[in-house]
Each structure stands twice: as structure tokens, then as C-alpha cells.
mmCIF file of C-alpha atoms in Angstrom:
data_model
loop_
_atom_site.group_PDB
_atom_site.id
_atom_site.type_symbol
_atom_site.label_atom_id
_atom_site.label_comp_id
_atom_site.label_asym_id
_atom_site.label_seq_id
_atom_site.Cartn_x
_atom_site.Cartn_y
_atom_site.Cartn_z
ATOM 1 C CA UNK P 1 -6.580 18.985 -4.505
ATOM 2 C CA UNK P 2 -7.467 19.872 -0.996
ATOM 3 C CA UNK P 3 -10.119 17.625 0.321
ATOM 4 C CA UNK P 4 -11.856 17.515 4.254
ATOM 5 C CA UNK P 5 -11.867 13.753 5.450
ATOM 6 C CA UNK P 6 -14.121 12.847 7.811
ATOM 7 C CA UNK P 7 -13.625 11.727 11.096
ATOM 8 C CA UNK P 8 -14.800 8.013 9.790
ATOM 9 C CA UNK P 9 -11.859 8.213 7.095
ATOM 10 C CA UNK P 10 -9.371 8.167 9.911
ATOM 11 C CA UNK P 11 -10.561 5.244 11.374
ATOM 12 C CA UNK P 12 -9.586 3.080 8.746
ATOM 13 C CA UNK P 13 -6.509 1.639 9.288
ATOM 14 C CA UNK P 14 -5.944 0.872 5.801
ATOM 15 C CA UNK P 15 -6.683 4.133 4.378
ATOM 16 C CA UNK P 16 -4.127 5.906 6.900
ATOM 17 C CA UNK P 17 -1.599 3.380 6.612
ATOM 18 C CA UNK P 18 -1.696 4.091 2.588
ATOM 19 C CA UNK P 19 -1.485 7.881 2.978
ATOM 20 C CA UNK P 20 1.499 7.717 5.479
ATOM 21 C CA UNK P 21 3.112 4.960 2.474
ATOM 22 C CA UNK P 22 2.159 6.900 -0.504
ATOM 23 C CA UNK P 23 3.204 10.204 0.975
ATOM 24 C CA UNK P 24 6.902 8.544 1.892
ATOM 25 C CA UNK P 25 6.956 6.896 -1.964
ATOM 26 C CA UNK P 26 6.246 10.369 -3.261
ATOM 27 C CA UNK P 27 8.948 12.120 -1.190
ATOM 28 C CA UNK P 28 11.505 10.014 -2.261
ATOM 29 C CA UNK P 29 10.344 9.923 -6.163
ATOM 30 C CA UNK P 30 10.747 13.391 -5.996
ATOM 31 C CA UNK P 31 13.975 13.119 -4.492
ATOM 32 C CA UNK P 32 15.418 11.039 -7.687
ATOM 33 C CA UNK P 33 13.697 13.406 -9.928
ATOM 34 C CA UNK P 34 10.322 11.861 -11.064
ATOM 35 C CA UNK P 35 7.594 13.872 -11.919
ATOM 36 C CA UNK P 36 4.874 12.548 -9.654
ATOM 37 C CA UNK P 37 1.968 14.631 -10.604
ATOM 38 C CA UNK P 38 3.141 13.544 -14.253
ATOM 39 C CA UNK P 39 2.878 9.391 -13.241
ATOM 40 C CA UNK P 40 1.122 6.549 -13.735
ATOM 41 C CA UNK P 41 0.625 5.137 -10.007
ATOM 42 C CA UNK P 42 -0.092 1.696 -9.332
ATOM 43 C CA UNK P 43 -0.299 0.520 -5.705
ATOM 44 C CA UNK P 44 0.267 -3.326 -4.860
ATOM 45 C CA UNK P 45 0.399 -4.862 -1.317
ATOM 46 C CA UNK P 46 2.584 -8.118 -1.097
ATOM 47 C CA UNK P 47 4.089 -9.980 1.998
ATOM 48 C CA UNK P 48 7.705 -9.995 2.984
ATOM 49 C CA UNK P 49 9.309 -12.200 5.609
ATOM 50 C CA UNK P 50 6.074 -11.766 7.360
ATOM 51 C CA UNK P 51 5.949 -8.189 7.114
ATOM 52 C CA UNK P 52 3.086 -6.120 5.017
ATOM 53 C CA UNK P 53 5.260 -4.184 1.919
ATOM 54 C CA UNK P 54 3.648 -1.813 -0.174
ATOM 55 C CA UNK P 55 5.193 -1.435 -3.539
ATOM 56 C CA UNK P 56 4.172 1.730 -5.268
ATOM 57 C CA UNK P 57 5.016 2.278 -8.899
ATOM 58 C CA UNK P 58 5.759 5.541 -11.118
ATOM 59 C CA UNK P 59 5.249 4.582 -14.477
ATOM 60 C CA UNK P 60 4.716 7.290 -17.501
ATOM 61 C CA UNK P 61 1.089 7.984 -18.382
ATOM 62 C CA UNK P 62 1.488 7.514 -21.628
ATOM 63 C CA UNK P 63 3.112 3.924 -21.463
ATOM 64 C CA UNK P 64 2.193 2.734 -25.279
ATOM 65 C CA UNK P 65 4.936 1.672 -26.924
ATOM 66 C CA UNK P 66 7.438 2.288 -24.047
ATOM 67 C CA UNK P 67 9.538 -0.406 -22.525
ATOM 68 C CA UNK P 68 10.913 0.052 -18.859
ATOM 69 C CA UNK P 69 11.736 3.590 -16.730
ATOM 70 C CA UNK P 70 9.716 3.071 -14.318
ATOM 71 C CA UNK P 71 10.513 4.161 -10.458
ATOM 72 C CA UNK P 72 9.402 1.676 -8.015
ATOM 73 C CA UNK P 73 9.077 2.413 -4.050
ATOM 74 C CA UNK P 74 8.600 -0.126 -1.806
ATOM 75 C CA UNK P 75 7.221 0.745 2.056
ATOM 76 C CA UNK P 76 7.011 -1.397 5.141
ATOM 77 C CA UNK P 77 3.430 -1.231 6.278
ATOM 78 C CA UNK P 78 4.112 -1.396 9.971
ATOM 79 C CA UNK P 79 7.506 1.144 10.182
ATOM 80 C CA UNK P 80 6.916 3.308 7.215
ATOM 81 C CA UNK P 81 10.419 2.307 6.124
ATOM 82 C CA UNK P 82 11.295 2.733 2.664
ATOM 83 C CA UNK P 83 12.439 -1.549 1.950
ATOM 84 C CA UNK P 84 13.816 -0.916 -1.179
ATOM 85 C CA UNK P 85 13.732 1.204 -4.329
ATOM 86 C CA UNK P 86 14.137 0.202 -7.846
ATOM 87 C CA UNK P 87 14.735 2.267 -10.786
ATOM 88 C CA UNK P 88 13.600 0.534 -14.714
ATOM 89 C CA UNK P 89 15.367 0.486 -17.553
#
């Protein structure tokens, strides 16, 4: 899904910042074997020892009646760092 941004788009901090997080959640998802195209993404921003996190979750898309299994990434905002990841059960 190959799509031009405009010069406008890169001016957002927050927009960049979130591609450069996502992109780093992705490449380790797919490192421990999730299916990201296959996912269920949610994207939550949270404060840790005074540092923006961004904790992106892989859960299955089709979550009813399922308990657990999801992959969770969390990135530091301001390194790109992956903080810490957590695997469901």
C-alpha cells in the first residue's frame, strides 16, 4: 500500500515519530513470528519515568471468544528503543 506523503505530513512530529515506532514494533513482531499484516493493531501512548513510550499491540483480528496471545511492543518515543516486549498467554 504505497502511498506519496506530502511535504506537510513530514512536518508533523507526531506522525513521523509513529512511523519510525510502528516500523521498529513491526520488525521485531516479525522477528518472533507474528503475522503483522494478519493483526489487530492498537497503538497507546503512556509516560514512563518521564519518558514518552509507545506501546503497540498485535492482537488476532478475530479476537471473539479468544483469551490472551497477544504480542505487545513497547518504543521509547525520543530513542526509538524497543523498552520492553511482552508476549500473552
Amino acid at each position: 500500500m504505497a502511498v506519496t506523503l506530502t511535504a506537510e505530513v513530514y512536518q508533523d512530529e507526531v506522525a513521523v515519530t509513529l512511523a519510525n515506532v510502528l516500523a521498529t514494533a513491526n520488525q521485531r513482531a516479525r522477528e518472533m513470528g507474528v503475522d503483522v499484516a494478519d493483526s489487530l493493531l492498537t497503538i497507546t501512548q503512556r509516560v514512563k519515568d518521564d519518558a514518552m513510550v509507545w506501546r503497540i499491540n498485535y492482537g488476532p483480528k478475530d479476537y471473539i471468544n479468544r483469551r490472551g496471545g497477544d504480542f505487545i511492543v513497547d518504543v521509547a518515543a525520543n530513542s526509538g528503543e524497543i523498552a520492553q516486549v511482552l508476549w500473552g498467554q
